[in-house]
Amino acid sequence: MESRTQELNPSFSRRSRTELTGNRTRHLITFNPNSAKPGEEIYVNIPKLKPDSVLVPDSMALIFDFKNANEKSWFRNNLGKLLQKRLEIRLAGEKVYDNSGESLLEIYKDLWMDEKQRADMIQDGITSEAVRKKISKDDEANADADAAALFGIFGTKQRLKITKILGDHGLYAPYHSANDLQYVITLPQASEIMNAQGGENVEGYSL
């Protein structure tokens, strides 16, 4: 068999595991306005926290209820990444990252995950079609027992993780940063992320 000297996953990098102990605090921030629709922008300002606090990589996310505009459609797989049609990252008001195809890039990366990893990402919108129909409240007959059980746990709650840059460079101490970090997420149109029953149209969604 031919030997390979490069990783098959282009975004993969080897890291050494280290440990850090300390008190864990969960910060909840309610947005105002507290809803968003297709085509709108969501502005996420990284909180300053306290002087002795840090943000742990992969720990920041937007938690929302997915509300379907009708009962004849459902969202496609990997909703958390599909919703990030365009991502801008601004530092002190200046753009340091701007990708109008962010969802395509991130969904491609997620294709490299194994089945066990994907099985743990139901709240990120990675799950079976039956479960996604339940979350979207599609009214088509759906007798899937697993879907009903999972919907009983998660309901319509979904998650959009904020990981770009924050998840790549270790702990982040925003209090000591001289400049504010802001994420601007542009939501896609419903037709770009949803399917509909035969003969029906996708009408929209809100978060």
PDB file of N, CA and C in Angstrom, residues 90-141:
ATOM      1  N   ARG A  90     -14.648  41.393  12.895  1.00  0.00           N
ATOM      2  CA  ARG A  90     -14.121  42.750  12.961  1.00  0.00           C
ATOM      3  C   ARG A  90     -13.374  42.963  14.271  1.00  0.00           C
ATOM      4  N   LEU A  91     -12.226  43.577  14.170  1.00  0.00           N
ATOM      5  CA  LEU A  91     -11.422  43.924  15.335  1.00  0.00           C
ATOM      6  C   LEU A  91     -11.268  45.437  15.351  1.00  0.00           C
ATOM      7  N   ALA A  92     -11.803  46.051  16.397  1.00  0.00           N
ATOM      8  CA  ALA A  92     -11.812  47.517  16.502  1.00  0.00           C
ATOM      9  C   ALA A  92     -12.480  48.147  15.285  1.00  0.00           C
ATOM     10  N   GLY A  93     -13.514  47.484  14.763  1.00  0.00           N
ATOM     11  CA  GLY A  93     -14.260  48.016  13.633  1.00  0.00           C
ATOM     12  C   GLY A  93     -13.682  47.685  12.273  1.00  0.00           C
ATOM     13  N   GLU A  94     -12.469  47.146  12.226  1.00  0.00           N
ATOM     14  CA  GLU A  94     -11.821  46.806  10.962  1.00  0.00           C
ATOM     15  C   GLU A  94     -12.009  45.318  10.657  1.00  0.00           C
ATOM     16  N   LYS A  95     -12.312  45.004   9.400  1.00  0.00           N
ATOM     17  CA  LYS A  95     -12.499  43.611   9.011  1.00  0.00           C
ATOM     18  C   LYS A  95     -11.163  42.869   9.007  1.00  0.00           C
ATOM     19  N   VAL A  96     -11.141  41.745   9.717  1.00  0.00           N
ATOM     20  CA  VAL A  96      -9.957  40.886   9.685  1.00  0.00           C
ATOM     21  C   VAL A  96     -10.280  39.558   9.008  1.00  0.00           C
ATOM     22  N   TYR A  97     -11.580  39.336   8.759  1.00  0.00           N
ATOM     23  CA  TYR A  97     -12.015  38.110   8.074  1.00  0.00           C
ATOM     24  C   TYR A  97     -13.358  38.390   7.430  1.00  0.00           C
ATOM     25  N   ASP A  98     -13.518  37.958   6.180  1.00  0.00           N
ATOM     26  CA  ASP A  98     -14.781  38.167   5.469  1.00  0.00           C
ATOM     27  C   ASP A  98     -14.935  37.064   4.431  1.00  0.00           C
ATOM     28  N   ASN A  99     -15.894  36.175   4.654  1.00  0.00           N
ATOM     29  CA  ASN A  99     -16.098  35.048   3.747  1.00  0.00           C
ATOM     30  C   ASN A  99     -17.583  34.924   3.425  1.00  0.00           C
ATOM     31  N   SER A 100     -17.942  35.179   2.176  1.00  0.00           N
ATOM     32  CA  SER A 100     -19.346  35.090   1.760  1.00  0.00           C
ATOM     33  C   SER A 100     -19.769  33.652   1.481  1.00  0.00           C
ATOM     34  N   GLY A 101     -18.827  32.716   1.575  1.00  0.00           N
ATOM     35  CA  GLY A 101     -19.146  31.298   1.397  1.00  0.00           C
ATOM     36  C   GLY A 101     -18.784  30.498   2.633  1.00  0.00           C
ATOM     37  N   GLU A 102     -18.972  31.104   3.794  1.00  0.00           N
ATOM     38  CA  GLU A 102     -18.568  30.476   5.056  1.00  0.00           C
ATOM     39  C   GLU A 102     -19.250  29.129   5.280  1.00  0.00           C
ATOM     40  N   SER A 103     -20.532  29.043   4.963  1.00  0.00           N
ATOM     41  CA  SER A 103     -21.259  27.794   5.208  1.00  0.00           C
ATOM     42  C   SER A 103     -20.684  26.644   4.380  1.00  0.00           C
ATOM     43  N   LEU A 104     -20.324  26.908   3.138  1.00  0.00           N
ATOM     44  CA  LEU A 104     -19.746  25.861   2.287  1.00  0.00           C
ATOM     45  C   LEU A 104     -18.428  25.350   2.858  1.00  0.00           C
ATOM     46  N   LEU A 105     -17.598  26.264   3.314  1.00  0.00           N
ATOM     47  CA  LEU A 105     -16.300  25.892   3.875  1.00  0.00           C
ATOM     48  C   LEU A 105     -16.459  25.041   5.127  1.00  0.00           C
ATOM     49  N   GLU A 106     -17.331  25.476   6.032  1.00  0.00           N
ATOM     50  CA  GLU A 106     -17.473  24.780   7.305  1.00  0.00           C
ATOM     51  C   GLU A 106     -18.188  23.437   7.160  1.00  0.00           C
ATOM     52  N   ILE A 107     -19.142  23.354   6.254  1.00  0.00           N
ATOM     53  CA  ILE A 107     -19.825  22.078   6.024  1.00  0.00           C
ATOM     54  C   ILE A 107     -18.855  21.070   5.427  1.00  0.00           C
ATOM     55  N   TYR A 108     -17.979  21.537   4.547  1.00  0.00           N
ATOM     56  CA  TYR A 108     -16.960  20.650   3.982  1.00  0.00           C
ATOM     57  C   TYR A 108     -16.067  20.090   5.093  1.00  0.00           C
ATOM     58  N   LYS A 109     -15.646  20.937   6.013  1.00  0.00           N
ATOM     59  CA  LYS A 109     -14.800  20.478   7.117  1.00  0.00           C
ATOM     60  C   LYS A 109     -15.511  19.414   7.953  1.00  0.00           C
ATOM     61  N   ASP A 110     -16.806  19.615   8.175  1.00  0.00           N
ATOM     62  CA  ASP A 110     -17.556  18.675   9.012  1.00  0.00           C
ATOM     63  C   ASP A 110     -17.726  17.309   8.352  1.00  0.00           C
ATOM     64  N   LEU A 111     -17.555  17.237   7.044  1.00  0.00           N
ATOM     65  CA  LEU A 111     -17.661  15.950   6.355  1.00  0.00           C
ATOM     66  C   LEU A 111     -16.560  14.989   6.789  1.00  0.00           C
ATOM     67  N   TRP A 112     -15.496  15.507   7.392  1.00  0.00           N
ATOM     68  CA  TRP A 112     -14.386  14.671   7.831  1.00  0.00           C
ATOM     69  C   TRP A 112     -14.626  14.069   9.212  1.00  0.00           C
ATOM     70  N   MET A 113     -15.699  14.439   9.869  1.00  0.00           N
ATOM     71  CA  MET A 113     -15.985  13.874  11.184  1.00  0.00           C
ATOM     72  C   MET A 113     -16.458  12.433  11.056  1.00  0.00           C
ATOM     73  N   ASP A 114     -16.160  11.626  12.071  1.00  0.00           N
ATOM     74  CA  ASP A 114     -16.629  10.242  12.037  1.00  0.00           C
ATOM     75  C   ASP A 114     -18.065  10.172  12.563  1.00  0.00           C
ATOM     76  N   GLU A 115     -18.658   8.988  12.500  1.00  0.00           N
ATOM     77  CA  GLU A 115     -20.063   8.826  12.871  1.00  0.00           C
ATOM     78  C   GLU A 115     -20.315   9.164  14.335  1.00  0.00           C
ATOM     79  N   LYS A 116     -19.375   8.819  15.204  1.00  0.00           N
ATOM     80  CA  LYS A 116     -19.555   9.105  16.629  1.00  0.00           C
ATOM     81  C   LYS A 116     -19.589  10.611  16.879  1.00  0.00           C
ATOM     82  N   GLN A 117     -18.712  11.344  16.220  1.00  0.00           N
ATOM     83  CA  GLN A 117     -18.699  12.799  16.381  1.00  0.00           C
ATOM     84  C   GLN A 117     -20.007  13.411  15.889  1.00  0.00           C
ATOM     85  N   ARG A 118     -20.491  12.951  14.756  1.00  0.00           N
ATOM     86  CA  ARG A 118     -21.722  13.497  14.190  1.00  0.00           C
ATOM     87  C   ARG A 118     -22.937  13.138  15.047  1.00  0.00           C
ATOM     88  N   ALA A 119     -22.877  11.979  15.695  1.00  0.00           N
ATOM     89  CA  ALA A 119     -23.995  11.553  16.539  1.00  0.00           C
ATOM     90  C   ALA A 119     -24.168  12.460  17.752  1.00  0.00           C
ATOM     91  N   ASP A 120     -23.112  13.171  18.129  1.00  0.00           N
ATOM     92  CA  ASP A 120     -23.165  14.061  19.291  1.00  0.00           C
ATOM     93  C   ASP A 120     -23.481  15.503  18.917  1.00  0.00           C
ATOM     94  N   MET A 121     -23.925  15.740  17.682  1.00  0.00           N
ATOM     95  CA  MET A 121     -24.132  17.113  17.225  1.00  0.00           C
ATOM     96  C   MET A 121     -25.575  17.379  16.797  1.00  0.00           C
ATOM     97  N   ILE A 122     -26.509  16.762  17.505  1.00  0.00           N
ATOM     98  CA  ILE A 122     -27.928  16.956  17.187  1.00  0.00           C
ATOM     99  C   ILE A 122     -28.325  18.415  17.355  1.00  0.00           C
ATOM    100  N   GLN A 123     -27.825  19.055  18.414  1.00  0.00           N
ATOM    101  CA  GLN A 123     -28.194  20.452  18.651  1.00  0.00           C
ATOM    102  C   GLN A 123     -27.558  21.392  17.634  1.00  0.00           C
ATOM    103  N   ASP A 124     -26.557  20.901  16.907  1.00  0.00           N
ATOM    104  CA  ASP A 124     -25.953  21.690  15.835  1.00  0.00           C
ATOM    105  C   ASP A 124     -26.674  21.472  14.506  1.00  0.00           C
ATOM    106  N   GLY A 125     -27.719  20.650  14.536  1.00  0.00           N
ATOM    107  CA  GLY A 125     -28.490  20.413  13.318  1.00  0.00           C
ATOM    108  C   GLY A 125     -27.961  19.294  12.459  1.00  0.00           C
ATOM    109  N   ILE A 126     -27.036  18.477  12.998  1.00  0.00           N
ATOM    110  CA  ILE A 126     -26.534  17.317  12.267  1.00  0.00           C
ATOM    111  C   ILE A 126     -27.250  16.086  12.805  1.00  0.00           C
ATOM    112  N   THR A 127     -28.210  15.597  12.060  1.00  0.00           N
ATOM    113  CA  THR A 127     -29.001  14.458  12.515  1.00  0.00           C
ATOM    114  C   THR A 127     -29.804  13.901  11.343  1.00  0.00           C
ATOM    115  N   SER A 128     -30.623  12.914  11.601  1.00  0.00           N
ATOM    116  CA  SER A 128     -31.400  12.287  10.532  1.00  0.00           C
ATOM    117  C   SER A 128     -32.500  13.218  10.031  1.00  0.00           C
ATOM    118  N   GLU A 129     -33.016  12.910   8.860  1.00  0.00           N
ATOM    119  CA  GLU A 129     -34.096  13.723   8.295  1.00  0.00           C
ATOM    120  C   GLU A 129     -35.339  13.666   9.175  1.00  0.00           C
ATOM    121  N   ALA A 130     -35.599  12.511   9.769  1.00  0.00           N
ATOM    122  CA  ALA A 130     -36.779  12.375  10.633  1.00  0.00           C
ATOM    123  C   ALA A 130     -36.700  13.323  11.827  1.00  0.00           C
ATOM    124  N   VAL A 131     -35.520  13.441  12.420  1.00  0.00           N
ATOM    125  CA  VAL A 131     -35.347  14.343  13.561  1.00  0.00           C
ATOM    126  C   VAL A 131     -35.469  15.791  13.112  1.00  0.00           C
ATOM    127  N   ARG A 132     -34.880  16.112  11.972  1.00  0.00           N
ATOM    128  CA  ARG A 132     -34.945  17.490  11.472  1.00  0.00           C
ATOM    129  C   ARG A 132     -36.381  17.891  11.138  1.00  0.00           C
ATOM    130  N   LYS A 133     -37.161  16.944  10.676  1.00  0.00           N
ATOM    131  CA  LYS A 133     -38.571  17.235  10.408  1.00  0.00           C
ATOM    132  C   LYS A 133     -39.323  17.506  11.711  1.00  0.00           C
ATOM    133  N   LYS A 134     -38.988  16.758  12.752  1.00  0.00           N
ATOM    134  CA  LYS A 134     -39.627  16.985  14.052  1.00  0.00           C
ATOM    135  C   LYS A 134     -39.302  18.381  14.576  1.00  0.00           C
ATOM    136  N   ILE A 135     -38.022  18.740  14.509  1.00  0.00           N
ATOM    137  CA  ILE A 135     -37.599  20.054  15.007  1.00  0.00           C
ATOM    138  C   ILE A 135     -38.257  21.173  14.209  1.00  0.00           C
ATOM    139  N   SER A 136     -38.396  20.957  12.899  1.00  0.00           N
ATOM    140  CA  SER A 136     -39.011  21.961  12.025  1.00  0.00           C
ATOM    141  C   SER A 136     -40.533  21.939  12.104  1.00  0.00           C
ATOM    142  N   LYS A 137     -41.074  20.961  12.834  1.00  0.00           N
ATOM    143  CA  LYS A 137     -42.526  20.783  12.985  1.00  0.00           C
ATOM    144  C   LYS A 137     -43.213  20.558  11.644  1.00  0.00           C
ATOM    145  N   ASP A 138     -42.545  19.797  10.788  1.00  0.00           N
ATOM    146  CA  ASP A 138     -43.147  19.386   9.523  1.00  0.00           C
ATOM    147  C   ASP A 138     -44.307  18.442   9.833  1.00  0.00           C
ATOM    148  N   ASP A 139     -45.450  18.626   9.160  1.00  0.00           N
ATOM    149  CA  ASP A 139     -46.650  17.861   9.518  1.00  0.00           C
ATOM    150  C   ASP A 139     -46.791  16.534   8.779  1.00  0.00           C
ATOM    151  N   GLU A 140     -45.792  16.164   7.983  1.00  0.00           N
ATOM    152  CA  GLU A 140     -45.851  14.880   7.289  1.00  0.00           C
ATOM    153  C   GLU A 140     -45.766  13.744   8.308  1.00  0.00           C
ATOM    154  N   ALA A 141     -46.470  12.638   8.045  1.00  0.00           N
ATOM    155  CA  ALA A 141     -46.481  11.503   8.965  1.00  0.00           C
ATOM    156  C   ALA A 141     -45.055  11.086   9.315  1.00  0.00           C
TER     157      ALA A 141
END
